[in-house]
mmCIF file with all atom_site columns, C-alpha atoms in Angstrom:
data_model
loop_
_atom_site.group_PDB
_atom_site.id
_atom_site.type_symbol
_atom_site.label_atom_id
_atom_site.label_alt_id
_atom_site.label_comp_id
_atom_site.label_asym_id
_atom_site.label_entity_id
_atom_site.label_seq_id
_atom_site.pdbx_PDB_ins_code
_atom_site.Cartn_x
_atom_site.Cartn_y
_atom_site.Cartn_z
_atom_site.occupancy
_atom_site.B_iso_or_equiv
_atom_site.pdbx_formal_charge
_atom_site.auth_seq_id
_atom_site.auth_comp_id
_atom_site.auth_asym_id
_atom_site.auth_atom_id
_atom_site.pdbx_PDB_model_num
ATOM 1   C CA . MET A 1 1   ? -54.125 67.467 210.823 1.00 0.00 ? 785 MET A CA 1
ATOM 2   C CA . LEU A 1 2   ? -52.607 69.620 208.614 1.00 0.00 ? 786 LEU A CA 1
ATOM 3   C CA . GLN A 1 3   ? -52.415 72.592 208.321 1.00 0.00 ? 787 GLN A CA 1
ATOM 4   C CA . PRO A 1 4   ? -50.381 74.663 205.708 1.00 0.00 ? 788 PRO A CA 1
ATOM 5   C CA . GLY A 1 5   ? -46.940 75.153 205.885 1.00 0.00 ? 789 GLY A CA 1
ATOM 6   C CA . GLY A 1 6   ? -47.046 72.757 209.229 1.00 0.00 ? 790 GLY A CA 1
ATOM 7   C CA . LEU A 1 7   ? -43.937 70.421 209.486 1.00 0.00 ? 791 LEU A CA 1
ATOM 8   C CA . SER A 1 8   ? -46.505 67.563 208.077 1.00 0.00 ? 792 SER A CA 1
ATOM 9   C CA . TYR A 1 9   ? -48.101 69.232 205.418 1.00 0.00 ? 793 TYR A CA 1
ATOM 10  C CA . ILE A 1 10  ? -44.924 69.105 203.919 1.00 0.00 ? 794 ILE A CA 1
ATOM 11  C CA . ALA A 1 11  ? -43.616 66.135 204.541 1.00 0.00 ? 795 ALA A CA 1
ATOM 12  C CA . GLY A 1 12  ? -45.477 64.333 202.514 1.00 0.00 ? 796 GLY A CA 1
ATOM 13  C CA . PRO A 1 13  ? -44.194 65.057 199.489 1.00 0.00 ? 797 PRO A CA 1
ATOM 14  C CA . VAL A 1 14  ? -40.672 65.045 200.295 1.00 0.00 ? 798 VAL A CA 1
ATOM 15  C CA . ILE A 1 15  ? -40.996 61.367 201.806 1.00 0.00 ? 799 ILE A CA 1
ATOM 16  C CA . ALA A 1 16  ? -42.828 60.711 198.378 1.00 0.00 ? 800 ALA A CA 1
ATOM 17  C CA . ILE A 1 17  ? -40.071 62.290 196.303 1.00 0.00 ? 801 ILE A CA 1
ATOM 18  C CA . VAL A 1 18  ? -37.045 60.461 197.917 1.00 0.00 ? 802 VAL A CA 1
ATOM 19  C CA . VAL A 1 19  ? -38.869 57.040 197.955 1.00 0.00 ? 803 VAL A CA 1
ATOM 20  C CA . MET A 1 20  ? -39.209 58.338 194.091 1.00 0.00 ? 804 MET A CA 1
ATOM 21  C CA . VAL A 1 21  ? -35.512 59.130 193.391 1.00 0.00 ? 805 VAL A CA 1
ATOM 22  C CA . LEU A 1 22  ? -34.562 56.168 195.089 1.00 0.00 ? 806 LEU A CA 1
ATOM 23  C CA . LEU A 1 23  ? -37.203 53.688 193.122 1.00 0.00 ? 807 LEU A CA 1
ATOM 24  C CA . VAL A 1 24  ? -35.360 55.461 189.741 1.00 0.00 ? 808 VAL A CA 1
ATOM 25  C CA . LEU A 1 25  ? -31.890 55.373 190.867 1.00 0.00 ? 809 LEU A CA 1
ATOM 26  C CA . PHE A 1 26  ? -32.302 50.742 192.011 1.00 0.00 ? 810 PHE A CA 1
ATOM 27  C CA . MET A 1 27  ? -34.254 51.098 188.103 1.00 0.00 ? 811 MET A CA 1
ATOM 28  C CA . ARG A 1 28  ? -30.806 52.322 187.334 1.00 0.00 ? 812 ARG A CA 1
ATOM 29  C CA . TRP A 1 29  ? -28.738 49.919 188.676 1.00 0.00 ? 813 TRP A CA 1
ATOM 30  C CA . ALA A 1 30  ? -31.716 46.882 188.464 1.00 0.00 ? 814 ALA A CA 1
ATOM 31  C CA . PHE A 1 31  ? -31.178 47.057 184.850 1.00 0.00 ? 815 PHE A CA 1
ATOM 32  C CA . GLY A 1 32  ? -28.437 49.727 183.378 1.00 0.00 ? 816 GLY A CA 1
ATOM 33  C CA . GLY A 1 33  ? -26.356 48.051 180.977 1.00 0.00 ? 817 GLY A CA 1
ATOM 34  C CA . ASN A 1 34  ? -23.456 48.797 183.420 1.00 0.00 ? 818 ASN A CA 1
ATOM 35  C CA . SER A 1 35  ? -20.277 45.681 183.972 1.00 0.00 ? 819 SER A CA 1
ATOM 36  C CA . THR A 1 36  ? -20.813 45.944 187.962 1.00 0.00 ? 820 THR A CA 1
ATOM 37  C CA . GLY A 1 37  ? -24.305 44.967 187.942 1.00 0.00 ? 821 GLY A CA 1
ATOM 38  C CA . GLY A 1 38  ? -27.937 44.614 185.399 1.00 0.00 ? 822 GLY A CA 1
ATOM 39  C CA . MET A 1 39  ? -28.858 43.165 182.449 1.00 0.00 ? 823 MET A CA 1
ATOM 40  C CA . ARG A 1 40  ? -26.515 43.795 179.158 1.00 0.00 ? 824 ARG A CA 1
ATOM 41  C CA . ARG A 1 41  ? -27.942 45.290 176.243 1.00 0.00 ? 825 ARG A CA 1
ATOM 42  C CA . GLY A 1 42  ? -27.465 45.160 172.686 1.00 0.00 ? 826 GLY A CA 1
ATOM 43  C CA . ARG A 1 43  ? -27.158 42.549 170.275 1.00 0.00 ? 827 ARG A CA 1
ATOM 44  C CA . PRO A 1 44  ? -25.205 39.386 171.329 1.00 0.00 ? 828 PRO A CA 1
ATOM 45  C CA . SER A 1 45  ? -21.472 39.063 170.211 1.00 0.00 ? 829 SER A CA 1
ATOM 46  C CA . PRO A 1 46  ? -20.404 37.305 167.356 1.00 0.00 ? 830 PRO A CA 1
ATOM 47  C CA . ALA A 1 47  ? -18.691 34.213 169.370 1.00 0.00 ? 831 ALA A CA 1
ATOM 48  C CA . ASP A 1 48  ? -22.362 34.512 171.309 1.00 0.00 ? 832 ASP A CA 1
ATOM 49  C CA . ASP A 1 49  ? -24.362 31.468 169.919 1.00 0.00 ? 833 ASP A CA 1
ATOM 50  C CA . GLY A 1 50  ? -26.320 30.780 172.339 1.00 0.00 ? 834 GLY A CA 1
ATOM 51  C CA . LEU A 1 51  ? -27.937 27.196 171.865 1.00 0.00 ? 835 LEU A CA 1
ATOM 52  C CA . LEU A 1 52  ? -28.351 27.404 167.284 1.00 0.00 ? 836 LEU A CA 1
ATOM 53  C CA . THR A 1 53  ? -25.292 26.193 165.133 1.00 0.00 ? 837 THR A CA 1
ATOM 54  C CA . ARG A 1 54  ? -24.059 28.031 162.572 1.00 0.00 ? 838 ARG A CA 1
ATOM 55  C CA . VAL A 1 55  ? -25.179 25.239 159.893 1.00 0.00 ? 839 VAL A CA 1
ATOM 56  C CA . ALA A 1 56  ? -23.975 28.181 156.309 1.00 0.00 ? 840 ALA A CA 1
ATOM 57  C CA . THR A 1 57  ? -22.266 31.116 156.119 1.00 0.00 ? 841 THR A CA 1
ATOM 58  C CA . LEU A 1 58  ? -23.931 32.654 152.725 1.00 0.00 ? 842 LEU A CA 1
ATOM 59  C CA . SER A 1 59  ? -23.491 36.239 150.911 1.00 0.00 ? 843 SER A CA 1
ATOM 60  C CA . ARG A 1 60  ? -27.365 37.870 150.241 1.00 0.00 ? 844 ARG A CA 1
ATOM 61  C CA . ARG A 1 61  ? -29.686 38.002 152.232 1.00 0.00 ? 845 ARG A CA 1
ATOM 62  C CA . GLU A 1 62  ? -31.958 36.626 149.128 1.00 0.00 ? 846 GLU A CA 1
ATOM 63  C CA . SER A 1 63  ? -30.163 33.873 148.674 1.00 0.00 ? 847 SER A CA 1
ATOM 64  C CA . ALA A 1 64  ? -29.831 33.200 152.266 1.00 0.00 ? 848 ALA A CA 1
ATOM 65  C CA . LEU A 1 65  ? -33.858 33.800 152.729 1.00 0.00 ? 849 LEU A CA 1
ATOM 66  C CA . ALA A 1 66  ? -34.830 30.988 150.301 1.00 0.00 ? 850 ALA A CA 1
ATOM 67  C CA . LEU A 1 67  ? -32.038 28.394 152.104 1.00 0.00 ? 851 LEU A CA 1
ATOM 68  C CA . ARG A 1 68  ? -33.889 29.927 155.307 1.00 0.00 ? 852 ARG A CA 1
ATOM 69  C CA . ALA A 1 69  ? -37.109 28.589 153.346 1.00 0.00 ? 853 ALA A CA 1
ATOM 70  C CA . VAL A 1 70  ? -36.096 25.270 152.063 1.00 0.00 ? 854 VAL A CA 1
ATOM 71  C CA . LEU A 1 71  ? -35.361 24.709 155.565 1.00 0.00 ? 855 LEU A CA 1
ATOM 72  C CA . SER A 1 72  ? -38.763 25.198 157.088 1.00 0.00 ? 856 SER A CA 1
ATOM 73  C CA . ASP A 1 73  ? -40.054 23.506 154.619 1.00 0.00 ? 857 ASP A CA 1
ATOM 74  C CA . ALA A 1 74  ? -37.623 20.792 155.461 1.00 0.00 ? 858 ALA A CA 1
ATOM 75  C CA . GLY A 1 75  ? -39.584 20.706 159.311 1.00 0.00 ? 859 GLY A CA 1
ATOM 76  C CA . ILE A 1 76  ? -35.891 22.662 160.368 1.00 0.00 ? 860 ILE A CA 1
ATOM 77  C CA . ARG A 1 77  ? -36.706 25.803 162.291 1.00 0.00 ? 861 ARG A CA 1
ATOM 78  C CA . SER A 1 78  ? -33.837 28.685 161.431 1.00 0.00 ? 862 SER A CA 1
ATOM 79  C CA . THR A 1 79  ? -33.318 31.851 161.801 1.00 0.00 ? 863 THR A CA 1
ATOM 80  C CA . ILE A 1 80  ? -30.213 34.856 159.804 1.00 0.00 ? 864 ILE A CA 1
ATOM 81  C CA . ARG A 1 81  ? -28.273 37.207 161.987 1.00 0.00 ? 865 ARG A CA 1
ATOM 82  C CA . PHE A 1 82  ? -26.463 39.136 159.565 1.00 0.00 ? 866 PHE A CA 1
ATOM 83  C CA . PRO A 1 83  ? -22.839 40.244 161.592 1.00 0.00 ? 867 PRO A CA 1
ATOM 84  C CA . GLU A 1 84  ? -22.140 42.366 157.364 1.00 0.00 ? 868 GLU A CA 1
ATOM 85  C CA . ALA A 1 85  ? -21.991 43.641 154.739 1.00 0.00 ? 869 ALA A CA 1
ATOM 86  C CA . HIS A 1 86  ? -23.151 41.017 152.571 1.00 0.00 ? 870 HIS A CA 1
ATOM 87  C CA . ARG A 1 87  ? -22.065 38.874 155.459 1.00 0.00 ? 871 ARG A CA 1
ATOM 88  C CA . ALA A 1 88  ? -25.544 36.411 156.132 1.00 0.00 ? 872 ALA A CA 1
ATOM 89  C CA . ASP A 1 89  ? -25.498 33.271 158.427 1.00 0.00 ? 873 ASP A CA 1
ATOM 90  C CA . VAL A 1 90  ? -27.745 30.888 159.128 1.00 0.00 ? 874 VAL A CA 1
ATOM 91  C CA . PHE A 1 91  ? -28.403 29.368 162.377 1.00 0.00 ? 875 PHE A CA 1
ATOM 92  C CA . VAL A 1 92  ? -30.135 26.451 163.706 1.00 0.00 ? 876 VAL A CA 1
ATOM 93  C CA . PHE A 1 93  ? -30.828 23.998 166.158 1.00 0.00 ? 877 PHE A CA 1
ATOM 94  C CA . PRO A 1 94  ? -27.902 21.586 167.548 1.00 0.00 ? 878 PRO A CA 1
ATOM 95  C CA . GLU A 1 95  ? -30.394 18.420 167.241 1.00 0.00 ? 879 GLU A CA 1
ATOM 96  C CA . ASP A 1 96  ? -31.303 20.190 162.994 1.00 0.00 ? 880 ASP A CA 1
ATOM 97  C CA . ALA A 1 97  ? -27.789 21.062 162.909 1.00 0.00 ? 881 ALA A CA 1
ATOM 98  C CA . ALA A 1 98  ? -26.881 17.923 160.322 1.00 0.00 ? 882 ALA A CA 1
ATOM 99  C CA . ARG A 1 99  ? -29.942 17.384 158.009 1.00 0.00 ? 883 ARG A CA 1
ATOM 100 C CA . ALA A 1 100 ? -30.003 21.540 158.224 1.00 0.00 ? 884 ALA A CA 1
ATOM 101 C CA . ARG A 1 101 ? -26.318 21.074 156.553 1.00 0.00 ? 885 ARG A CA 1
ATOM 102 C CA . GLU A 1 102 ? -26.555 18.355 154.749 1.00 0.00 ? 886 GLU A CA 1
ATOM 103 C CA . LEU A 1 103 ? -29.901 20.685 152.947 1.00 0.00 ? 887 LEU A CA 1
ATOM 104 C CA . ALA A 1 104 ? -27.744 23.217 153.140 1.00 0.00 ? 888 ALA A CA 1
ATOM 105 C CA . ALA A 1 105 ? -24.378 21.361 151.062 1.00 0.00 ? 889 ALA A CA 1
ATOM 106 C CA . SER A 1 106 ? -26.756 20.375 147.833 1.00 0.00 ? 890 SER A CA 1
ATOM 107 C CA . PHE A 1 107 ? -28.753 24.157 147.979 1.00 0.00 ? 891 PHE A CA 1
ATOM 108 C CA . PRO A 1 108 ? -27.852 25.964 144.720 1.00 0.00 ? 892 PRO A CA 1
ATOM 109 C CA . ALA A 1 109 ? -27.085 29.350 146.733 1.00 0.00 ? 893 ALA A CA 1
ATOM 110 C CA . ALA A 1 110 ? -24.967 28.419 149.744 1.00 0.00 ? 894 ALA A CA 1
#
């Protein structure tokens, strides 16, 4: 039976606090942005394009959005990355890269 001032009366909350602290430490380790483990945070590096292929680099955001609309009309999925001010890179999947480059070459703003 729990009695105020008894050892078992204090042990429950102490165990709960210790478990919570251990859980927080584990979560920080598992999902932290350090180099010893966990997931990587932040923006991908410029060389990290993943599965995508760059098909055009434009100097204006509006031009990149217009090219993306042209690619979409042709059935090509694309995305835009803005690595620097006044620079927009248009990326597509590798299987669509040849067609996308043809469209980008004929695009007036490219």
